[in-house]
Coordinates of C-alpha atoms and ligand atoms in Angstrom, one line a residue:
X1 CA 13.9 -4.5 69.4
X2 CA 13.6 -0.3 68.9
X3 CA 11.6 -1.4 65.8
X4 CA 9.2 -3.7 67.8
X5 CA 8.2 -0.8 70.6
X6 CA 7.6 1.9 68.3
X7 CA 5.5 -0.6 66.0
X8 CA 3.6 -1.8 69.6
X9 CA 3.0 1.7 71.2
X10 CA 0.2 2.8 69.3
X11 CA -1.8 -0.3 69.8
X12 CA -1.2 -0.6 73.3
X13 CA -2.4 3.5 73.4
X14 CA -5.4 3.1 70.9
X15 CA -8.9 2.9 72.3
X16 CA -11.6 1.5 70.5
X17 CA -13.4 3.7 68.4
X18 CA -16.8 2.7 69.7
X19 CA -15.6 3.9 73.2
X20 CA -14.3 7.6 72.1
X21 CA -17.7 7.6 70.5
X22 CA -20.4 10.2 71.8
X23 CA -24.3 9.3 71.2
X24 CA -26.0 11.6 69.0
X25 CA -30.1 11.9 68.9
X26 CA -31.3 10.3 65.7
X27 CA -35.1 9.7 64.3
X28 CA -34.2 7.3 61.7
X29 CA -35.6 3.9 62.7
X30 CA -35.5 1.2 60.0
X31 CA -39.0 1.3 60.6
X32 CA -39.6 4.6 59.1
X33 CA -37.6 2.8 55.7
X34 CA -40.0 -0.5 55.4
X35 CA -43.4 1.6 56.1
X36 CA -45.3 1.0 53.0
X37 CA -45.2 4.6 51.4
X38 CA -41.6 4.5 51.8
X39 CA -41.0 1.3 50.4
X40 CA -43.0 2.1 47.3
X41 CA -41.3 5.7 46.7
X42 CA -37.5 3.6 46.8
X43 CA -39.2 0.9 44.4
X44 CA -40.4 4.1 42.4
X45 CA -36.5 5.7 42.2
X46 CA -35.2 2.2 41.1
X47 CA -37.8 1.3 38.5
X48 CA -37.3 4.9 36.8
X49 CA -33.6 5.1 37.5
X50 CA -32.8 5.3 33.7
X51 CA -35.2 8.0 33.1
X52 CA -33.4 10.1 36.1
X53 CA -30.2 9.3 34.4
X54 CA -31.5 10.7 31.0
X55 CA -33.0 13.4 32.6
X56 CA -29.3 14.0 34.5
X57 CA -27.4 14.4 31.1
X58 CA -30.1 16.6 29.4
X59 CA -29.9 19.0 32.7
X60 CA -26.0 18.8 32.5
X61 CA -26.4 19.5 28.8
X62 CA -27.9 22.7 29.5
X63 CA -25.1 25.1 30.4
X64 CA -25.8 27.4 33.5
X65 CA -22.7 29.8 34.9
X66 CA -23.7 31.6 37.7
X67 CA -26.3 34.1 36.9
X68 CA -26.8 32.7 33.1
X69 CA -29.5 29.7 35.0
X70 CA -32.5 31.1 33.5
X71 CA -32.4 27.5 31.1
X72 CA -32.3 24.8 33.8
X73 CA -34.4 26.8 36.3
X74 CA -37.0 26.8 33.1
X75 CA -36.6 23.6 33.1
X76 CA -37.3 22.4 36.4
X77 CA -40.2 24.8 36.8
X78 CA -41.8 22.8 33.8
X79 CA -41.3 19.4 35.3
X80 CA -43.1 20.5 38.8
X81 CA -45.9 22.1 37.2
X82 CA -46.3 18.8 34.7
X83 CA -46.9 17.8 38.4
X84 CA -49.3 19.8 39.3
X85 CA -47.3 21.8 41.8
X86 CA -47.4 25.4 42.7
X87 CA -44.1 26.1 41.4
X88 CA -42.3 30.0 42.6
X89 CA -39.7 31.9 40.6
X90 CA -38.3 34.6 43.1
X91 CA -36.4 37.9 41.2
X92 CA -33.2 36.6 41.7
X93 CA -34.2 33.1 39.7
X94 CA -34.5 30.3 42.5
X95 CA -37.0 28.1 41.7
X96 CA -39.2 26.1 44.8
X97 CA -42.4 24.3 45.8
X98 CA -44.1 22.9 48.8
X99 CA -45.1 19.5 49.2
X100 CA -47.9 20.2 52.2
X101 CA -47.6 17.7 54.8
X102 CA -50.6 16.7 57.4
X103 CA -50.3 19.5 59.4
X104 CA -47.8 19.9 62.7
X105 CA -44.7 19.0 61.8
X106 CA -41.6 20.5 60.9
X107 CA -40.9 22.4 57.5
X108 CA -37.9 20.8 56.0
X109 CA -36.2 22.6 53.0
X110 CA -34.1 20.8 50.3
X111 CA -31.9 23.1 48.6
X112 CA -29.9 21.9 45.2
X113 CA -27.8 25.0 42.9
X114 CA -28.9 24.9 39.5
X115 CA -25.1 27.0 38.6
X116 CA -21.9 25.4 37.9
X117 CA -19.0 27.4 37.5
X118 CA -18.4 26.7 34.0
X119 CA -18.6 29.5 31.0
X120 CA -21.9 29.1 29.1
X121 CA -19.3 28.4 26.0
X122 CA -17.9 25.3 27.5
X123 CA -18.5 22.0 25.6
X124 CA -20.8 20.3 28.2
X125 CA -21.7 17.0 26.4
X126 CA -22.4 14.2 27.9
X127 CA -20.0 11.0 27.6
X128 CA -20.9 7.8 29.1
X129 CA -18.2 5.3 29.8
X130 CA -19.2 2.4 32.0
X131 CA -21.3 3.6 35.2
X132 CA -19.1 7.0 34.8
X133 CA -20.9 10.1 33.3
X134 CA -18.3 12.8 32.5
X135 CA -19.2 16.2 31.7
X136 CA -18.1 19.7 33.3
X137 CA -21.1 20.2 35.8
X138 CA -22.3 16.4 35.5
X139 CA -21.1 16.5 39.3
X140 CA -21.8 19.6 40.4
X141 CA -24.2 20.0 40.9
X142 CA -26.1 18.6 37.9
X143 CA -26.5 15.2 40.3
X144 CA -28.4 16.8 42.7
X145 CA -30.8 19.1 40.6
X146 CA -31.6 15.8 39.1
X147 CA -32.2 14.1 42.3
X148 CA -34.3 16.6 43.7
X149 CA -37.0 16.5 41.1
X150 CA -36.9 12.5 40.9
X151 CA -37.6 12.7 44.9
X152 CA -40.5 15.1 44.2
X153 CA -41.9 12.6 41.7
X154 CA -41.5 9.6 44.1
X155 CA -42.5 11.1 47.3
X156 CA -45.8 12.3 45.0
X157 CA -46.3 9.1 43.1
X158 CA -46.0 7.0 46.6
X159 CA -48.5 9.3 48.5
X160 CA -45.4 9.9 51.3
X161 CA -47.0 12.1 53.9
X162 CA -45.0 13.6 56.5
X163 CA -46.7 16.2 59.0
X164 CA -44.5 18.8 58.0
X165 CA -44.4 20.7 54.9
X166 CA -41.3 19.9 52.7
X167 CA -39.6 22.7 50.3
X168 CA -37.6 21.6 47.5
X169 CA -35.4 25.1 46.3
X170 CA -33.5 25.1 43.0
X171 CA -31.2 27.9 44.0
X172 CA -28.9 30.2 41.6
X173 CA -25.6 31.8 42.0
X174 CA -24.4 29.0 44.6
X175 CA -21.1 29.5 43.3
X176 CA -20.8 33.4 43.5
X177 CA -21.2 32.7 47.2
X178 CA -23.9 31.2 47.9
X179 CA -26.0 34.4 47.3
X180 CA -29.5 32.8 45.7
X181 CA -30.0 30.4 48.7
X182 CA -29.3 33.4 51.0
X183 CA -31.7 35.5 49.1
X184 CA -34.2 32.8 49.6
X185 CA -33.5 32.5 53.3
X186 CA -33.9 36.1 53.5
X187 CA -37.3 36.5 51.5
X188 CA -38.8 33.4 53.1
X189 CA -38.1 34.1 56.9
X190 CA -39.3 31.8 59.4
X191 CA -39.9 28.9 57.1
X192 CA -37.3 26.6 57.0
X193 CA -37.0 24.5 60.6
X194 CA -34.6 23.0 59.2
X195 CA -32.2 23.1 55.6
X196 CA -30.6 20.2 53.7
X197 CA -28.2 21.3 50.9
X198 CA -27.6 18.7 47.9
X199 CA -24.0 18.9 47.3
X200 CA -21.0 17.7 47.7
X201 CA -19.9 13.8 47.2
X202 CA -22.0 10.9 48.3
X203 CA -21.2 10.1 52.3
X204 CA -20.6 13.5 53.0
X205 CA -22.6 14.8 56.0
X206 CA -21.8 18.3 57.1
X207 CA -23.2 20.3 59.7
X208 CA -20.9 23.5 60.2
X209 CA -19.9 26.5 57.6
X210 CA -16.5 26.9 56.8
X211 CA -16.1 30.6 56.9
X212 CA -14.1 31.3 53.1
X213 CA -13.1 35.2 52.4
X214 CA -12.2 35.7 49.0
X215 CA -10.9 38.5 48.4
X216 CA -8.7 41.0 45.5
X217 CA -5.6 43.6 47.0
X218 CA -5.7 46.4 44.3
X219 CA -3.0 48.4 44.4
X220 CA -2.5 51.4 42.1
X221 CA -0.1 54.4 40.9
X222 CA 0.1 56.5 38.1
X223 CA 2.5 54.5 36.6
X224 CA 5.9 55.8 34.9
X225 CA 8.4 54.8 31.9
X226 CA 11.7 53.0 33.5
X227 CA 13.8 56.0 32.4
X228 CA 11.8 58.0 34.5
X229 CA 11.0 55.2 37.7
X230 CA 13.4 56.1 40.4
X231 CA 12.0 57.0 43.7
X232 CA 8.3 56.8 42.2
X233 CA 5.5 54.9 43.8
X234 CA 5.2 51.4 42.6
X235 CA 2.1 49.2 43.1
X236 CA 4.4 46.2 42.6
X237 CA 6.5 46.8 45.2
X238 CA 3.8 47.8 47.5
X239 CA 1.9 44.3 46.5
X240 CA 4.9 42.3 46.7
X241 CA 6.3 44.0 50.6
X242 CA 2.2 43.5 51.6
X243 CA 2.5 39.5 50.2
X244 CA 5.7 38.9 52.3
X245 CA 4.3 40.6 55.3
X246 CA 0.9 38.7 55.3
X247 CA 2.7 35.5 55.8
X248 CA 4.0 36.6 58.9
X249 CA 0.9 36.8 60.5
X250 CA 0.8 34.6 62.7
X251 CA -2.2 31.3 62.3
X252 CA -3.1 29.3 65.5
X253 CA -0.4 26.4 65.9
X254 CA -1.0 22.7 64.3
X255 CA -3.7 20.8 66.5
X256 CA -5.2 23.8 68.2
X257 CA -9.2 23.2 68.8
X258 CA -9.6 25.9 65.8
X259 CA -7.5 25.9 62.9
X260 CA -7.2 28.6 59.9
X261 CA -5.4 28.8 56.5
X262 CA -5.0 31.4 54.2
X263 CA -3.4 31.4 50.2
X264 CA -2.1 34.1 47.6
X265 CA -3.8 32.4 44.6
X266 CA -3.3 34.7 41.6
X267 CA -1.2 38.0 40.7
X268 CA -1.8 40.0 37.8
X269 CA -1.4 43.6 36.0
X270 CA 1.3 45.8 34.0
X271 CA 0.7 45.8 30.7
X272 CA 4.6 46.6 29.3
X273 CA 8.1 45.5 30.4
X274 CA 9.4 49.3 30.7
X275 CA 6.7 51.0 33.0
X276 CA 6.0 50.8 36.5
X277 CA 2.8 49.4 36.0
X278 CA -0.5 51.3 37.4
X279 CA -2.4 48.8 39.0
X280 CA -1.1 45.7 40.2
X281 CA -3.7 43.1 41.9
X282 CA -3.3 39.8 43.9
X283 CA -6.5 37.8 45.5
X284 CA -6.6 35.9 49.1
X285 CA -8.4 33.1 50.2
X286 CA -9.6 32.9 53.8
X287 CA -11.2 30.2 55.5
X288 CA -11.7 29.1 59.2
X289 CA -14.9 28.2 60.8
X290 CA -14.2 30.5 63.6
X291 CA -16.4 33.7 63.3
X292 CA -14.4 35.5 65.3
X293 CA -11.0 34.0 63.8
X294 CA -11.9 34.6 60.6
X295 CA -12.5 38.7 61.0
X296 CA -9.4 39.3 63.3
X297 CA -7.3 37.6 60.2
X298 CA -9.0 39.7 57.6
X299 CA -8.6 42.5 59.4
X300 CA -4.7 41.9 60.3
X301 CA -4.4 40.9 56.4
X302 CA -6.2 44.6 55.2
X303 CA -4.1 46.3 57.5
X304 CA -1.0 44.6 56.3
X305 CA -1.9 45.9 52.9
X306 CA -2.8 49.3 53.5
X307 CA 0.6 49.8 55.5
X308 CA 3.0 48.3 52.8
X309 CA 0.2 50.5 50.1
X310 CA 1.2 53.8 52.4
X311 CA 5.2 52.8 52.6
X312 CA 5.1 52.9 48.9
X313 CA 2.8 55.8 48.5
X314 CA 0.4 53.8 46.3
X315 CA -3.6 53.5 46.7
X316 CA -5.1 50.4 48.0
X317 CA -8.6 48.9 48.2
X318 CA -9.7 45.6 48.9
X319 CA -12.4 44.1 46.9
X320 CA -14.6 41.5 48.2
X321 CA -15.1 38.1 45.5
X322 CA -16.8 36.2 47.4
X323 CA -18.0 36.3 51.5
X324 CA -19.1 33.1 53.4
X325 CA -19.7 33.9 56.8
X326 CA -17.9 31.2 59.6
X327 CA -19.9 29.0 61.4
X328 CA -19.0 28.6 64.7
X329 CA -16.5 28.1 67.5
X330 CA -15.9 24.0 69.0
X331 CA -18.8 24.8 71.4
X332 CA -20.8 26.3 68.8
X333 CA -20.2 23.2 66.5
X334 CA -20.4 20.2 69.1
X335 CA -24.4 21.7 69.8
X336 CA -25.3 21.4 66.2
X337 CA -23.7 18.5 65.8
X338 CA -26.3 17.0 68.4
X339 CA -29.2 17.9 66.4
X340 CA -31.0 14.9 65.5
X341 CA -30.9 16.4 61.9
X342 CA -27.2 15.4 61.9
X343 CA -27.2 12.0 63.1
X344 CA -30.4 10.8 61.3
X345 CA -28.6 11.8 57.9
X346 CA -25.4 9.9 58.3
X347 CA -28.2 6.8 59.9
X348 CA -29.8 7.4 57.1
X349 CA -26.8 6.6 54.6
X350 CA -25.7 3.7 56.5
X351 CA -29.2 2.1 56.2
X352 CA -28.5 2.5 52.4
X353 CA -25.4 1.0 52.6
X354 CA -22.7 3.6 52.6
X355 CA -20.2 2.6 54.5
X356 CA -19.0 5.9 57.0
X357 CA -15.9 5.9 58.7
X358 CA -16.9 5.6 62.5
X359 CA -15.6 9.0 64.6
X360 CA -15.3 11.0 61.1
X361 CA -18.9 10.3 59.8
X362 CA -20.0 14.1 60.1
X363 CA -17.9 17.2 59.2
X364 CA -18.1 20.6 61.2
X365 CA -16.8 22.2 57.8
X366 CA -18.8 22.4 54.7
X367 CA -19.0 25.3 52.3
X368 CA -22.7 24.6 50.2
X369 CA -26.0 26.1 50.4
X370 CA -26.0 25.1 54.0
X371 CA -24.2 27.5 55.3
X372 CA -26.4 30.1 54.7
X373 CA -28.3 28.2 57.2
X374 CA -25.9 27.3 59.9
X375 CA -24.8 31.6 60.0
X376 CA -29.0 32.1 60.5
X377 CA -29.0 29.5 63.6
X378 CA -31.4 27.4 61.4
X379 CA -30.5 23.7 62.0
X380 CA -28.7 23.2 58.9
X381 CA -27.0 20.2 56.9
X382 CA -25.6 19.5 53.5
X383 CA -25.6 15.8 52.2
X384 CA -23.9 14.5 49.0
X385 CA -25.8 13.9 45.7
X386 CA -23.5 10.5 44.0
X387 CA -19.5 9.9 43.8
X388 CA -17.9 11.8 41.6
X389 CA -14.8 14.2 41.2
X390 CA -12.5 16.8 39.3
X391 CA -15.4 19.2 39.9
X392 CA -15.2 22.6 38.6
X393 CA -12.7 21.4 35.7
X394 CA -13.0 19.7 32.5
X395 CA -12.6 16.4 33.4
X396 CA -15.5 16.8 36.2
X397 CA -17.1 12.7 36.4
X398 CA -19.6 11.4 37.9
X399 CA -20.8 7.4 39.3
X400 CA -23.9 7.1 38.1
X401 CA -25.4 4.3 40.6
X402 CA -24.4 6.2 43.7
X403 CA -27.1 9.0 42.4
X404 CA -30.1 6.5 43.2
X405 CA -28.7 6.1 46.9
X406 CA -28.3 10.3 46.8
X407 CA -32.0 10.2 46.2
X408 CA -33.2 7.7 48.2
X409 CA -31.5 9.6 51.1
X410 CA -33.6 12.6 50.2
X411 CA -36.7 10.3 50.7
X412 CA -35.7 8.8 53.7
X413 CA -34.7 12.4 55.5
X414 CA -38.1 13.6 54.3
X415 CA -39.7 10.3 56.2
X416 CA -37.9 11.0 59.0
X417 CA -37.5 14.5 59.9
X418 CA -40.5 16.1 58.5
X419 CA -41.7 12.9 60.7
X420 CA -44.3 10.3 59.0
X421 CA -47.7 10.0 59.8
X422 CA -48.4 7.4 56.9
X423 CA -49.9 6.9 53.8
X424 CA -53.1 9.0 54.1
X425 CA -56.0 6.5 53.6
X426 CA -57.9 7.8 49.9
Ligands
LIG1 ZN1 -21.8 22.7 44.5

């Protein structure tokens, strides 16, 4: 009988999804998909689907780490101008063009990082098994460099039109923090209405920044032989008391409106078993998308370690590996959420058959190229490029049919937000 209730409860509390469910502005219309220059640019991505796949294993064949993307970006600058696009190279290597639109509409930017995180000496051939590419990078973000220039082609070979201008950006050193995307933001002001980042796994809408603070605790000494160690100031005592003491600090409770988290990932220095060692080192990893959140905890955690670095009479300094700025508070998040960028993207999917778990089909998190974006107040989205996974290891794989629905998306946003006027008569 206990059994039965406790089974019963939750059905009798659940309400039906459809009901908890806000209404978000949209401007996808199914309309907008079956207008003739539409339809022809999705004919034109299935009947040269095998060429995009070719062209996706040569691009993952061509190794890029972060700030070595000179290769790929060469690459992709070739394959515009072969167009006959005006292709840019900015200093720090991101590589764009501009489809021009009719005039009075919206600039829309695509972004897609040309870096993976993979050493330049990592074996990145291609294997094919099935519909599975596998390949360190083939995911990430390989996919989407690919899909990008195959949406350029078809949006171009199907005389696609919208009234507003549309930007595709090939950005660098994604992965180093987002830093070429910012740089482009930065160098470009006042051009992107709105920002679409390629990345991440098929389905995945996003429309927040998850804040992420990576950072490295040094702590240093002169160092001493055992015999000799008593007493003396020890970095690895002063690193190991600071450790302990940052997980006190105390993180808002399970199920409040903003949550945080926070990880000791990796500890290193000494060089010999009978010295105090003189420079001990550990790194944290920050993330909250609450602005505000996000520098009182890095804050608490620097002070933590230059107490326990003064206790034991060692130096300190924090070094920064990477800074992505937070995104927002709840009512921060819930307004961009209600941009019709947001809702026409995960419309947008469905249409193509992605199935999107009703209540969940947007995330307020996100850590791509579109964060850059959301920090700027730029109305700013990232949307996946196939199905994949293992990303950023060895065994990174890739689906390869899901990559013609992650470019037909790219098409359909561009139809909708940079809003269609038509095929313009010849
Ligand atoms: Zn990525």
């Amino acid at each position: 009988m206990r059994r039965f209730v406790i089974t019963l409860m939750p059905l009798l509390w659940a309400v039906p999804a459809w009901a908890q469910q806000p209404t978000y502005p949209t401007r996808f219309s199914p309309a907008v998909a079956e207008s003739p220059a539409v339809r022809d640019a999705l004919t034109y991505v299935d009947q040269h689907f095998d060429a995009q796949v070719a062209e996706w294993i040569r691009i993952t064949e061509m190794p890029a780490k972060s700030e070595h993307e000179e290769r790929r970006a060469a690459y992709v600058k070739a394959q515009l101008e072969a167009l006959g696009l005006p292709v840019t190279v900015d200093s720090i290597g991101n590589v764009s063009t501009r489809l021009r639109g009719t005039g009075g509409g919206p600039t829309l930017v695509f972004a897609a990082h040309l870096d993976t995180v993979h050493p330049m000496e990592t074996d990145v051939t291609v294997t094919r098994r099935g519909d599975r590419l596998h390949a360190p990078g083939v995911f990430d973000n390989s996919a989407s460099v690919a899909n990008a220039l195959q949406a350029v082609r078809a949006l171009l070979a199907s005389g696609v039109r919208p009234k507003g201008d549309v930007v595709f950006v090939w950005t660098v050193q994604e992965e180093l923090g987002l830093r070429g995307m910012a740089y482009w933001l930065d160098h470009n002001p006042n051009v992107a209405d709105m920002l679409v980042a390629l990345d991440g796994g098929l389905g995945s809408v996003s429309y927040g920044a998850l804040g992420i603070y990576w950072s490295r605790m040094v702590f240093t000494g002169e160092g001493a032989h055992t015999n000799n160690s008593r007493g003396r100031p020890h970095p690895a005592r002063a690193a190991a008391r600071c450790i302990q003491d940052i997980y006190q600090i105390p993180l808002p409770p399970p199920g409040a409106p903003v949550s945080a988290v926070y990880n000791v990932g990796m500890w290193r220095g000494g060089h010999v078993v009978n010295a105090i060692p003189q420079e001990i080192s550990f790194t944290v990893d920050l993330r909250t998308v609450d602005p505000a959140l996000l520098a009182q905890l890095d804050t608490a955690i620097v002070n933590t370690c230059r107490h326990a670095a003064e206790a034991e009479k060692v130096g300190f300094e924090r070094e920064f590996i990477q800074k992505n700025e937070a995104g927002g508070r709840p009512e921060q998040l819930a307004d961009r959420r209600a941009h019709p960028l947001v809702q026409t993207a995960v419309d947008v999917l469905r249409y193509l058959g992605v199935e999107l778990p009703a209540g969940r089909e947007a995330s307020p998190s996100g850590s791509t190229d579109s964060n850059v974006g959301v920090v700027r107040g730029i109305p700013s989205i990232s949307v996946g490029r196939s199905r994949g996974g293992d990303q950023h290891t060895l065994s990174e794989w890739a689906d390869v049919p899901s990559a013609n629905i992650g470019t037909k998306q790219i098409i359909l946003l561009t139809a909708t937000m940079a809003e269609l006027e038509g095929r313009p008569t010849p």
